[in-house]
Amino acid sequence: MARRGKKGLSAEDRELWSRVAQSATPLDRSRLRTGLPEMPGAKAPPKPKPSDPVGDRLPAFRLGEKATQAAHPQQPARDLSMRLAQAPVRMDHGMHRKMLRGKLSPEARIDLHGMTLSQAHPVLMRFILEAHASGKRLVLVITGKGKDRDEGGPIPIRRGILRHQVPGWLHAPPLGALVLEIREAHLRHGGGGAYYVYLRKGR
């Protein structure tokens, strides 16, 4: 069987191909390089200028460099002692002078030193309530002076947290109605690490 030779396009095929070619849109070769379709009206993002680095817009700084004080002072402890010393005297003045000189002996004492706040609060309340119910007037509450734990961190840690908290508990209900006077103890009874608590007379 003889091989058939190449047969060219017919006149009808050439006319059809001419119509297709006229309706086709040429392909943009730049789109072939990116592999992404080009959106109508989209603009390419501007390239960052080498002369405008991020480091030039933010000046170098160090946290806390403008702080006026390098360490937290122990002012609250001094303020507490001063407030207690300057508080108006509500008990007998003669008894008050004797108490501050350590001439009066406490009728009962409690040592809260080493306890947490959650442990010390109910113990103190029970002690004061029982002392008042039994007719005692002068009691000694030992808190300890506390350790200087402020290491210069961002959050200062107050010295003697329990020592600062006890006066607030004694002034707040229900103990506030029973307490007449709160003063720092004389050195022979603990000094700044203890409080004289003078109770009101029982009814």
PDB file of N, CA and C in Angstrom, residues 129-163:
ATOM      1  N   LEU A 129      -9.686  39.122 120.212  1.00  0.00           N
ATOM      2  CA  LEU A 129     -11.038  38.876 120.716  1.00  0.00           C
ATOM      3  C   LEU A 129     -11.008  38.187 122.074  1.00  0.00           C
ATOM      4  N   GLU A 130     -10.124  37.221 122.218  1.00  0.00           N
ATOM      5  CA  GLU A 130     -10.027  36.514 123.497  1.00  0.00           C
ATOM      6  C   GLU A 130      -9.434  37.403 124.584  1.00  0.00           C
ATOM      7  N   ALA A 131      -8.447  38.244 124.225  1.00  0.00           N
ATOM      8  CA  ALA A 131      -7.850  39.142 125.213  1.00  0.00           C
ATOM      9  C   ALA A 131      -8.865  40.152 125.711  1.00  0.00           C
ATOM     10  N   HIS A 132      -9.662  40.690 124.806  1.00  0.00           N
ATOM     11  CA  HIS A 132     -10.677  41.665 125.208  1.00  0.00           C
ATOM     12  C   HIS A 132     -11.763  41.001 126.038  1.00  0.00           C
ATOM     13  N   ALA A 133     -12.164  39.805 125.666  1.00  0.00           N
ATOM     14  CA  ALA A 133     -13.215  39.104 126.422  1.00  0.00           C
ATOM     15  C   ALA A 133     -12.765  38.767 127.839  1.00  0.00           C
ATOM     16  N   SER A 134     -11.461  38.565 128.020  1.00  0.00           N
ATOM     17  CA  SER A 134     -10.948  38.235 129.349  1.00  0.00           C
ATOM     18  C   SER A 134     -10.584  39.472 130.168  1.00  0.00           C
ATOM     19  N   GLY A 135     -10.826  40.676 129.635  1.00  0.00           N
ATOM     20  CA  GLY A 135     -10.610  41.907 130.385  1.00  0.00           C
ATOM     21  C   GLY A 135      -9.199  42.457 130.317  1.00  0.00           C
ATOM     22  N   LYS A 136      -8.348  41.964 129.449  1.00  0.00           N
ATOM     23  CA  LYS A 136      -6.980  42.473 129.328  1.00  0.00           C
ATOM     24  C   LYS A 136      -7.009  43.839 128.625  1.00  0.00           C
ATOM     25  N   ARG A 137      -6.030  44.687 128.973  1.00  0.00           N
ATOM     26  CA  ARG A 137      -5.966  46.013 128.385  1.00  0.00           C
ATOM     27  C   ARG A 137      -4.754  46.177 127.471  1.00  0.00           C
ATOM     28  N   LEU A 138      -3.554  45.809 127.938  1.00  0.00           N
ATOM     29  CA  LEU A 138      -2.342  45.991 127.135  1.00  0.00           C
ATOM     30  C   LEU A 138      -1.817  44.632 126.686  1.00  0.00           C
ATOM     31  N   VAL A 139      -1.737  44.448 125.359  1.00  0.00           N
ATOM     32  CA  VAL A 139      -1.196  43.207 124.796  1.00  0.00           C
ATOM     33  C   VAL A 139      -0.087  43.580 123.818  1.00  0.00           C
ATOM     34  N   LEU A 140       0.780  42.619 123.546  1.00  0.00           N
ATOM     35  CA  LEU A 140       1.918  42.829 122.650  1.00  0.00           C
ATOM     36  C   LEU A 140       1.762  41.930 121.434  1.00  0.00           C
ATOM     37  N   VAL A 141       1.844  42.531 120.258  1.00  0.00           N
ATOM     38  CA  VAL A 141       1.765  41.786 118.992  1.00  0.00           C
ATOM     39  C   VAL A 141       3.128  41.875 118.319  1.00  0.00           C
ATOM     40  N   ILE A 142       3.796  40.747 118.174  1.00  0.00           N
ATOM     41  CA  ILE A 142       5.140  40.698 117.581  1.00  0.00           C
ATOM     42  C   ILE A 142       5.017  40.313 116.111  1.00  0.00           C
ATOM     43  N   THR A 143       5.568  41.145 115.254  1.00  0.00           N
ATOM     44  CA  THR A 143       5.516  40.896 113.804  1.00  0.00           C
ATOM     45  C   THR A 143       6.887  40.654 113.209  1.00  0.00           C
ATOM     46  N   GLY A 144       7.946  41.136 113.863  1.00  0.00           N
ATOM     47  CA  GLY A 144       9.269  41.128 113.243  1.00  0.00           C
ATOM     48  C   GLY A 144       9.407  42.331 112.320  1.00  0.00           C
ATOM     49  N   LYS A 145      10.633  42.773 112.131  1.00  0.00           N
ATOM     50  CA  LYS A 145      10.869  43.943 111.280  1.00  0.00           C
ATOM     51  C   LYS A 145      10.853  43.600 109.810  1.00  0.00           C
ATOM     52  N   GLY A 146      11.026  42.333 109.477  1.00  0.00           N
ATOM     53  CA  GLY A 146      11.061  41.944 108.069  1.00  0.00           C
ATOM     54  C   GLY A 146      12.437  42.119 107.483  1.00  0.00           C
ATOM     55  N   LYS A 147      12.694  41.399 106.404  1.00  0.00           N
ATOM     56  CA  LYS A 147      13.988  41.473 105.734  1.00  0.00           C
ATOM     57  C   LYS A 147      13.913  42.423 104.553  1.00  0.00           C
ATOM     58  N   ASP A 148      15.035  43.053 104.267  1.00  0.00           N
ATOM     59  CA  ASP A 148      15.120  43.958 103.119  1.00  0.00           C
ATOM     60  C   ASP A 148      15.261  43.120 101.867  1.00  0.00           C
ATOM     61  N   ARG A 149      14.118  42.876 101.176  1.00  0.00           N
ATOM     62  CA  ARG A 149      14.114  41.984 100.026  1.00  0.00           C
ATOM     63  C   ARG A 149      14.069  42.715  98.697  1.00  0.00           C
ATOM     64  N   ASP A 150      14.087  44.051  98.728  1.00  0.00           N
ATOM     65  CA  ASP A 150      14.040  44.812  97.485  1.00  0.00           C
ATOM     66  C   ASP A 150      15.395  44.746  96.789  1.00  0.00           C
ATOM     67  N   GLU A 151      15.432  44.090  95.661  1.00  0.00           N
ATOM     68  CA  GLU A 151      16.677  43.902  94.933  1.00  0.00           C
ATOM     69  C   GLU A 151      16.791  44.809  93.724  1.00  0.00           C
ATOM     70  N   GLY A 152      16.046  45.888  93.684  1.00  0.00           N
ATOM     71  CA  GLY A 152      16.141  46.840  92.584  1.00  0.00           C
ATOM     72  C   GLY A 152      15.391  46.420  91.338  1.00  0.00           C
ATOM     73  N   GLY A 153      14.437  45.499  91.471  1.00  0.00           N
ATOM     74  CA  GLY A 153      13.667  45.055  90.320  1.00  0.00           C
ATOM     75  C   GLY A 153      12.625  46.086  89.927  1.00  0.00           C
ATOM     76  N   PRO A 154      11.870  45.806  88.858  1.00  0.00           N
ATOM     77  CA  PRO A 154      10.858  46.767  88.406  1.00  0.00           C
ATOM     78  C   PRO A 154       9.716  46.934  89.392  1.00  0.00           C
ATOM     79  N   ILE A 155       9.447  45.908  90.219  1.00  0.00           N
ATOM     80  CA  ILE A 155       8.379  46.001  91.209  1.00  0.00           C
ATOM     81  C   ILE A 155       9.007  45.938  92.590  1.00  0.00           C
ATOM     82  N   PRO A 156       9.035  47.041  93.332  1.00  0.00           N
ATOM     83  CA  PRO A 156       9.665  47.020  94.653  1.00  0.00           C
ATOM     84  C   PRO A 156       8.906  46.118  95.613  1.00  0.00           C
ATOM     85  N   ILE A 157       9.638  45.419  96.456  1.00  0.00           N
ATOM     86  CA  ILE A 157       9.055  44.560  97.467  1.00  0.00           C
ATOM     87  C   ILE A 157       9.210  45.267  98.806  1.00  0.00           C
ATOM     88  N   ARG A 158       8.086  45.585  99.450  1.00  0.00           N
ATOM     89  CA  ARG A 158       8.127  46.360 100.679  1.00  0.00           C
ATOM     90  C   ARG A 158       8.717  45.530 101.807  1.00  0.00           C
ATOM     91  N   ARG A 159       9.519  46.182 102.639  1.00  0.00           N
ATOM     92  CA  ARG A 159      10.138  45.514 103.771  1.00  0.00           C
ATOM     93  C   ARG A 159       9.116  45.345 104.892  1.00  0.00           C
ATOM     94  N   GLY A 160       9.042  44.120 105.462  1.00  0.00           N
ATOM     95  CA  GLY A 160       8.143  43.857 106.574  1.00  0.00           C
ATOM     96  C   GLY A 160       6.686  43.941 106.186  1.00  0.00           C
ATOM     97  N   ILE A 161       6.236  43.076 105.283  1.00  0.00           N
ATOM     98  CA  ILE A 161       4.842  43.133 104.821  1.00  0.00           C
ATOM     99  C   ILE A 161       3.884  42.906 105.985  1.00  0.00           C
ATOM    100  N   LEU A 162       4.186  41.934 106.836  1.00  0.00           N
ATOM    101  CA  LEU A 162       3.310  41.639 107.971  1.00  0.00           C
ATOM    102  C   LEU A 162       3.288  42.820 108.947  1.00  0.00           C
ATOM    103  N   ARG A 163       4.431  43.443 109.154  1.00  0.00           N
ATOM    104  CA  ARG A 163       4.512  44.597 110.044  1.00  0.00           C
ATOM    105  C   ARG A 163       3.627  45.737 109.554  1.00  0.00           C
TER     106      ARG A 163
END
